[in-house]
Coordinates of C-alpha atoms in Angstrom, one line a residue:
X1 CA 29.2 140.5 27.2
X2 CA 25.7 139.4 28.3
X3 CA 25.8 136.6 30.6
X4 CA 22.3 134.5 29.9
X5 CA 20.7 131.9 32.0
X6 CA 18.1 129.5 31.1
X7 CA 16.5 126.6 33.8
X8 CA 15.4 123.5 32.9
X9 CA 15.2 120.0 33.8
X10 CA 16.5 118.2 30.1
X11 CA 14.6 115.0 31.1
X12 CA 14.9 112.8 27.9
X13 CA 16.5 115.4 25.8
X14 CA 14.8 115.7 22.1
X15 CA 14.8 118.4 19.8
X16 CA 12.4 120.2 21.7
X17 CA 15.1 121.2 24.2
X18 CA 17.4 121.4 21.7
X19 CA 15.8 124.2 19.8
X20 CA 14.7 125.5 23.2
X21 CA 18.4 126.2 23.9
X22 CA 19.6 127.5 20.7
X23 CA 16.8 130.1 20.7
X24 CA 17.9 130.8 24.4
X25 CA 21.2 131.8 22.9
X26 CA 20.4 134.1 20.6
X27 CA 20.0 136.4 23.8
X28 CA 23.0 136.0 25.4
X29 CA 27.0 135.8 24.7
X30 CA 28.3 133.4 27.4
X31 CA 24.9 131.2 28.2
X32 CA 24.5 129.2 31.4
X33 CA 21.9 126.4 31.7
X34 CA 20.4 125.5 34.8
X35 CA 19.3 121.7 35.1
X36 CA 17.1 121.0 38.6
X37 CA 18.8 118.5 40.8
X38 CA 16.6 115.2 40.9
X39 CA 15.3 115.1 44.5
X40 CA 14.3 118.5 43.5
X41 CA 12.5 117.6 40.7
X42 CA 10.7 114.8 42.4
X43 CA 9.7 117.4 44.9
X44 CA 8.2 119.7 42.5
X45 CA 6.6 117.6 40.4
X46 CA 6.1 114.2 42.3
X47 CA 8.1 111.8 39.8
X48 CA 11.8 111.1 39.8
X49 CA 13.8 112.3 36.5
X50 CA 13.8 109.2 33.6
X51 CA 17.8 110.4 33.2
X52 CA 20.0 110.7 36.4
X53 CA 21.3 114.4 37.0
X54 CA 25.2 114.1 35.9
X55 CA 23.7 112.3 32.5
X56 CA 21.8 115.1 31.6
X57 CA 24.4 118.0 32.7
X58 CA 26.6 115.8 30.6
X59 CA 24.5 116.3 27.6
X60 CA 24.0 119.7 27.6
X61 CA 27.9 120.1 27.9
X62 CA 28.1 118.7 24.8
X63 CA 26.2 121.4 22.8
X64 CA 28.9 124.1 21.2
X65 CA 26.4 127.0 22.0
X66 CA 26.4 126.5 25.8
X67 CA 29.3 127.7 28.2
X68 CA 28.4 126.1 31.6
X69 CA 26.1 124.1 32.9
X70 CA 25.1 124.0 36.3
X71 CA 22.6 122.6 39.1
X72 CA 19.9 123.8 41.4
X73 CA 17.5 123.1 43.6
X74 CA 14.9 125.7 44.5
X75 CA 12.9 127.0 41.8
X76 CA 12.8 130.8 43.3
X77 CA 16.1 131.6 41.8
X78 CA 16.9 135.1 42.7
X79 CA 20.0 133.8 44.7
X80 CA 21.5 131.9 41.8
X81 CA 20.8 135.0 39.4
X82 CA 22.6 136.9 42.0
X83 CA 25.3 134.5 42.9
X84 CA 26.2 133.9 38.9
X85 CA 25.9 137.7 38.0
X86 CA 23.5 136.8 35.2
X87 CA 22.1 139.6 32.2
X88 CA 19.5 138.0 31.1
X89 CA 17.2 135.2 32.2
X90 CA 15.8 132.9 29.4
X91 CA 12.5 130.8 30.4
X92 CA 9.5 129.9 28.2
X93 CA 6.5 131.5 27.3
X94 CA 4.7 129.9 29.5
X95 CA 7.3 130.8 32.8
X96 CA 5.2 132.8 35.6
X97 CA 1.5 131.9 34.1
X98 CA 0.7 128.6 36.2
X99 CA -1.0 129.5 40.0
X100 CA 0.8 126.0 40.9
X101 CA 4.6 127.3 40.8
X102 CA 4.3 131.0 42.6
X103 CA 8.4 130.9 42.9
X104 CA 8.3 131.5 39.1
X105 CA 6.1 134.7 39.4
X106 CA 8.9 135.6 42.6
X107 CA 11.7 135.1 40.1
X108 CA 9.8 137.4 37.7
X109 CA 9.4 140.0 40.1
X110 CA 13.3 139.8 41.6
X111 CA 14.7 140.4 37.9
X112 CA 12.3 143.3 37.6
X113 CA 13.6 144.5 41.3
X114 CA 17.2 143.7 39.7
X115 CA 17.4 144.8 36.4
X116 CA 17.5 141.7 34.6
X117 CA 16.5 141.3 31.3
X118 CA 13.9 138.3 30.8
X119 CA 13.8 136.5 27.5
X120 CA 10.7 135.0 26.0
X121 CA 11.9 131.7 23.9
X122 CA 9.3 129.7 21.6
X123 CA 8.7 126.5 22.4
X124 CA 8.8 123.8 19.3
X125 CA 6.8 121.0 19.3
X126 CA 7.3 117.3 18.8
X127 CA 29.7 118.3 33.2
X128 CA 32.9 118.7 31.5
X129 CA 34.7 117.1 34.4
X130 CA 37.6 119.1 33.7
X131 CA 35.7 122.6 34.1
X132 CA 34.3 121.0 37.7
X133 CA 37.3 120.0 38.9
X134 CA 39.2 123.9 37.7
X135 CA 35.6 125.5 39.5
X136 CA 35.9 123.2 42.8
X137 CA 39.9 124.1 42.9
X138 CA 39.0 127.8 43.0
X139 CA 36.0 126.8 45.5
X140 CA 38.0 125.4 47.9
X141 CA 41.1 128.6 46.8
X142 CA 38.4 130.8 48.1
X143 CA 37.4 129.2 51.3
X144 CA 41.3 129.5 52.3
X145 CA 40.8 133.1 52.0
X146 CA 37.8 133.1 54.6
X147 CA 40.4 131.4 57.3
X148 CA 40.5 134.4 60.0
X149 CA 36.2 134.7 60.1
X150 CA 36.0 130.6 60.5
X151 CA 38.4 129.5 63.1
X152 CA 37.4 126.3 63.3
X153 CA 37.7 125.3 59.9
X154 CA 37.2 126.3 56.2
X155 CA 36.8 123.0 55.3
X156 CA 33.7 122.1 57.4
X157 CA 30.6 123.1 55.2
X158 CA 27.4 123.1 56.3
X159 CA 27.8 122.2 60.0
X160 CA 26.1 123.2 63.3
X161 CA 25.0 126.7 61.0
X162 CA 28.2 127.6 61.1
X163 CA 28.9 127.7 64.6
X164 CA 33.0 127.8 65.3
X165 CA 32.4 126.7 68.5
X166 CA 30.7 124.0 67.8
X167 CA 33.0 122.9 65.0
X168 CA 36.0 123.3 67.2
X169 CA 34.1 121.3 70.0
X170 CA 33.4 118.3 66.8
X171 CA 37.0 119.0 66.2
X172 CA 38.0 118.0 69.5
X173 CA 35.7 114.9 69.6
X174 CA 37.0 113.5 66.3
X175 CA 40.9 113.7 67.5
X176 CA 40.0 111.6 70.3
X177 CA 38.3 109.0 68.7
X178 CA 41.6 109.3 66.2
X179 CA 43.9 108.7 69.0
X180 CA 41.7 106.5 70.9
X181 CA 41.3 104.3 67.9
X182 CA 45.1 104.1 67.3
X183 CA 46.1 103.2 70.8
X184 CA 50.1 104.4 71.5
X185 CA 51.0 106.5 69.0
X186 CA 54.6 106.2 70.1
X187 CA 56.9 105.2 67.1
X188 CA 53.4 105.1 64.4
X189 CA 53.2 107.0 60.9
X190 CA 50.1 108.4 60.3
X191 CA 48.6 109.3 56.4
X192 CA 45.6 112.3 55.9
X193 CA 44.6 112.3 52.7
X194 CA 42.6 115.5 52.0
X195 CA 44.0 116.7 55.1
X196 CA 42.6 120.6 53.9
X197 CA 43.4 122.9 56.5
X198 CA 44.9 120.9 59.2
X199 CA 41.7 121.2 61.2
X200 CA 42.4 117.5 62.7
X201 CA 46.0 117.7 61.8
X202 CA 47.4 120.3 63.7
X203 CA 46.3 118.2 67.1
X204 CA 47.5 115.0 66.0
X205 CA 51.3 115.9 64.3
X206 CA 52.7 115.9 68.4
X207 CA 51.2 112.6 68.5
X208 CA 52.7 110.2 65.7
X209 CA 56.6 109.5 64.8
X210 CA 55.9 110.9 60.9
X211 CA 53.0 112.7 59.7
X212 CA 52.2 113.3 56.1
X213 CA 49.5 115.0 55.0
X214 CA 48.2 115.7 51.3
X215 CA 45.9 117.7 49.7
X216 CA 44.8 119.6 45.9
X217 CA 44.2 122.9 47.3
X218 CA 47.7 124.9 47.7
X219 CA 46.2 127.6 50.0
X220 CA 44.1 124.9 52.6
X221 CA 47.4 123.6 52.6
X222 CA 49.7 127.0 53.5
X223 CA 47.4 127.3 56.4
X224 CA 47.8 123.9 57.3
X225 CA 51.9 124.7 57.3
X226 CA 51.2 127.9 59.8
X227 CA 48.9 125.8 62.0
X228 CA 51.4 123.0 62.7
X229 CA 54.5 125.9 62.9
X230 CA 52.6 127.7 65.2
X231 CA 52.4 124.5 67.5
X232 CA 56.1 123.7 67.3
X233 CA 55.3 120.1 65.1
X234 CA 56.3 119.5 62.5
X235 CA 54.6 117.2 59.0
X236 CA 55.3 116.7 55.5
X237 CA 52.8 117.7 53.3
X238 CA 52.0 117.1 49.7
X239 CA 50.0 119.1 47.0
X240 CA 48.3 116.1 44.8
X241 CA 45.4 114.1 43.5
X242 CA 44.3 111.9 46.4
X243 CA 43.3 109.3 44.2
X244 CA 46.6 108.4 42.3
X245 CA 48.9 109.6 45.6
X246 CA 51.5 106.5 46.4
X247 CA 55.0 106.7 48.2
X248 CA 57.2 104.8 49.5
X249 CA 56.4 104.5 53.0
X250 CA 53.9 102.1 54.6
X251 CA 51.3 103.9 57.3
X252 CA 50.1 102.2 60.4
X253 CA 47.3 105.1 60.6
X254 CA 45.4 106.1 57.4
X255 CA 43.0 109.1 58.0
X256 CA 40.4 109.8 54.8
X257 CA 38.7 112.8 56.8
X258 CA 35.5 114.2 54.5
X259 CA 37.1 113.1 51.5
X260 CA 35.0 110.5 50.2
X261 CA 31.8 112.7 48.9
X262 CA 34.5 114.5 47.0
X263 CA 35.3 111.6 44.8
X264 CA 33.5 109.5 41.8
X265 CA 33.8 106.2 41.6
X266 CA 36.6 105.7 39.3
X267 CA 38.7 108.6 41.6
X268 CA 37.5 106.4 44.9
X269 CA 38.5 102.8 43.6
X270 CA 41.9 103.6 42.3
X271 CA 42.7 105.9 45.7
X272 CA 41.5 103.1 47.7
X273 CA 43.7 100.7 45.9
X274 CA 46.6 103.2 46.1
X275 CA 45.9 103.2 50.4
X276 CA 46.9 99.2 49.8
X277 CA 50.2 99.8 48.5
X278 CA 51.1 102.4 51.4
X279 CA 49.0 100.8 54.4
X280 CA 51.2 98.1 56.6
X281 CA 49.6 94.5 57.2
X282 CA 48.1 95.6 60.5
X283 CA 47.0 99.1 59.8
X284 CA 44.5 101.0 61.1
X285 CA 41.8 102.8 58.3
X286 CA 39.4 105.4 60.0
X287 CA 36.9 107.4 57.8
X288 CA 34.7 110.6 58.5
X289 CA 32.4 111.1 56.0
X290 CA 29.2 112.6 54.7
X291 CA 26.6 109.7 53.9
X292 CA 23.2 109.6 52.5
X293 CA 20.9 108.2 54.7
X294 CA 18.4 106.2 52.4
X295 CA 19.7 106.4 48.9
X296 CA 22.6 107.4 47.3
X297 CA 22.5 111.4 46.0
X298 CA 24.7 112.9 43.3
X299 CA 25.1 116.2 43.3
X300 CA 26.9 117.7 40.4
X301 CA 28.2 120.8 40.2
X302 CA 25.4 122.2 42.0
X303 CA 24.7 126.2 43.1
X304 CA 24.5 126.5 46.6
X305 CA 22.5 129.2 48.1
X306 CA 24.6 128.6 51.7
X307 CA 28.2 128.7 49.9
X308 CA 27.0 131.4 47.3
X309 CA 29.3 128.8 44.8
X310 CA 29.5 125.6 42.9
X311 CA 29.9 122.2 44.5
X312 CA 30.1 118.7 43.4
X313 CA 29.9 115.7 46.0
X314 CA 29.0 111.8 46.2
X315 CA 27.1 111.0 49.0
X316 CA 27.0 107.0 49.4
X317 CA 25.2 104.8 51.6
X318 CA 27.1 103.2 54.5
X319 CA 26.5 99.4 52.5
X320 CA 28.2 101.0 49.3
X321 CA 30.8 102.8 51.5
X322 CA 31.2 99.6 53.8
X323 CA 31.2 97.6 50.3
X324 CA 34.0 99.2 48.6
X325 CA 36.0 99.0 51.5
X326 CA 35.7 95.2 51.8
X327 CA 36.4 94.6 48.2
X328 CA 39.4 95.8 48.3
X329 CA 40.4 94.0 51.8
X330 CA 39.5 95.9 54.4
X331 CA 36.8 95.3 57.3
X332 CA 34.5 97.4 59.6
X333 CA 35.4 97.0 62.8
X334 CA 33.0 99.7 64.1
X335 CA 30.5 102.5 63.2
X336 CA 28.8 105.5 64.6
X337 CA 27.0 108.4 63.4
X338 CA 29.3 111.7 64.6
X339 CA 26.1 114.4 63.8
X340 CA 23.2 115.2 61.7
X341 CA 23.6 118.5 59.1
X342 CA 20.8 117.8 56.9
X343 CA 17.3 116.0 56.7
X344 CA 19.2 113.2 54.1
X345 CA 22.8 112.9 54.8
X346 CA 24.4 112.4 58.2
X347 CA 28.3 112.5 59.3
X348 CA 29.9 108.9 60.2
X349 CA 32.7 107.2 61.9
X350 CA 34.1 104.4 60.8
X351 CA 36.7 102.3 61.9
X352 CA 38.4 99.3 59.9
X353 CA 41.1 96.7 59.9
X354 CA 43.1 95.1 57.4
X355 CA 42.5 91.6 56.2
X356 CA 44.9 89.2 55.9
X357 CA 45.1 88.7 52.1
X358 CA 44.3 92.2 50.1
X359 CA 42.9 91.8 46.2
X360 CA 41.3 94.3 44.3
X361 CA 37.3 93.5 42.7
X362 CA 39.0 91.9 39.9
X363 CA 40.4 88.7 41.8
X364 CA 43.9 89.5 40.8
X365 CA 46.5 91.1 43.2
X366 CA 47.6 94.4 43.4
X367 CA 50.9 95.0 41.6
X368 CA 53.3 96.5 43.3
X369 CA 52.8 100.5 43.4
X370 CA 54.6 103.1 40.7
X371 CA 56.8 104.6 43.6
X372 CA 57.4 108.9 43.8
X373 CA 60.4 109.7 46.0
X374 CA 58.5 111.9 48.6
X375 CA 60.6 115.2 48.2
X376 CA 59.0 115.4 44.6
X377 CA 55.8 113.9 45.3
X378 CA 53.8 117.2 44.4
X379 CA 51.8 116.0 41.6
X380 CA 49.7 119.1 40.7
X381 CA 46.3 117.9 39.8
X382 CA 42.8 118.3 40.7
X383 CA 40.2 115.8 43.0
X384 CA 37.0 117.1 44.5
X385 CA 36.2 117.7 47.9
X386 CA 33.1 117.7 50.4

């Protein structure tokens, strides 16, 4: 079984690439295509893709002679080889000959270091959502199992260079601003959706009358049980899609932690309807999340060099983040930035209040919620994750 990888960017796809692919195949058994990420893209070659990312990954899905599809961003890609144990690497005839692009000739020379067959393909002239959210499931599986070498948290990627300390310091600082948020605590419920590992959890169960916690990851959520055992607390927590979640009970805290970049659009909209049904007039809604700072970025299903794995996450400008929120009757009440991890996305704090009269974008008001009794509310499904 030859695994085969072929990069690309599939900008305007015609039967150039098409026939580019299938030849590709003919030297492989389970074939990979790569498609460059579009900041990258713009970086290499000075213009911005005709056809977003995710619309051309979902493309190239669609052809019966490709397995996966994934994205990247650095055109040296002896990493990604590495990281997806490819066989054979398919480029064009051309691949390694242009002076311009010397992380082509560095590929070249790490599959001859490696072993790695390189295919020749002609030239001619003239995301299945379901396999991201299976990949991100075992993504987020495996981080659980990195739990004793990252104390503060397996669910904190790409912060402070993976410092603990300084992720158990943040740690500390967002509990406060939890707690100082919510006032007394005395006699409140509090809601975490994507509550992961219990990195905030496991300080703020001693604090609140009833905690419940949910999450789609079965082993972040085992070593959230230990943490809050360990501290004598105690929490009920769910395995289950955040965006179609709903019981019972009304909240006076609501906690979305890192969970936004995790979801689409259609997964965002219908959990932030669901927080409605569950959220009591004069609840509180307070938000940590990962935000682009000038214009929205998609990343699909990406390979990350870092993670040495596949990741998918939405990062949203605070207006569209602010946006959504107040469609669906809720307000900012404040905003901060918490830190800085990369040159184009930040970490924010928000803080928002319930209006008086809650609709949805389409004028009409909310029905009244499709109720799970909580001791079966473990709806095993699948939602990303930042």
């Amino acid at each position: 079984m030859k695994r085969l990888f072929v990069p690309g960017v599939f900008d305007v796809f015609h039967v150039g690439h098409l026939n580019y692919l299938k030849n590709a195949a003919q030297f492989g058994d389970h074939i990979i295509v790569g498609v460059q990420e579009d900041r990258a893209v713009f970086k290499c070659k000075g213009v911005k893709p005709v056809i977003p990312l995710a619309e051309r990954m979902c493309i190239l899905e669609s052809l019966r002679f490709v397995d996966e599809v994934v994205s990247y961003t650095n055109v040296f890609q002896g990493p990604l080889l590495e990281g997806l144990d490819i066989d054979v690497f398919a480029v064009g005839e051309e691949y390694g000959q242009d002076d311009r692009y010397p992380d082509q000739k560095k590929t070249l020379a790490y599959c001859a270091e490696q072993g790695i067959e390189v295919a020749r393909v002609q030239r001619t002239l003239g995301v299945s959502s379901t396999n991201i959210r299976g990949r991100l499931k075992e993504f987020w599986n495996s981080r659980a199992d990195k739990v004793q070498e990252l104390s503060g948290g397996v669910t904190v990627l790409g912060s402070f260079q993976g410092d603990q300390n300084k992720v158990i310091n943040e740690t500390k600082h967002e509990v406060e601003m939890i707690l100082q948020a919510c006032g007394a605590t005395k006699g409140k419920s509090l809601l975490d959706l994507g509550c992961g590992d219990g990195r905030q959890l496991v300080h703020l169960c001693g604090q609140f009358q009833h905690v419940v916690g949910v999450d789609f990851s079965p082993k972040l959520l085992e070593i959230a049980r230990q943490r809050i055992a360990d501290t004598g607390s105690r929490a009920d927590l769910y395995e289950g899609d955040v965006s179609t979640f709903r019981m019972n009970e009304r909240f006076d805290v609501l906690l979305l932690s890192g969970i936004i970049p995790c979801l689409d659009d259609t997964q965002m909209q219908q959990m932030l309807e669901n927080l409605n049904s569950m959220a009591k007039p004069d609840a509180t809604l307070l938000v940590r999340s990962s935000i682009a700072l000038a214009e929205r970025i998609n990343v699909v299903n990406q390979f990350s060099e870092e993670l040495k794995s596949r990741y998918t996450a939405f990062y949203r400008t605070i207006p569209e983040i602010t946006a959504a929120f107040d469609r669906i009757g809720w307000t900012l009440h404040t905003h901060e930035k918490l830190y800085q991890h990369r040159a184009d996305t930040a970490v924010w704090w928000f803080e928002l209040e319930r209006q008086a009269a809650v609709a949805p974008s389409n004028g009409k008001l909310l029905a009244g919620p499709h109720t799970v009794p909580a001791e079966v509310t473990r709806c095993i499904a699948e939602t990303f994750r930042d």
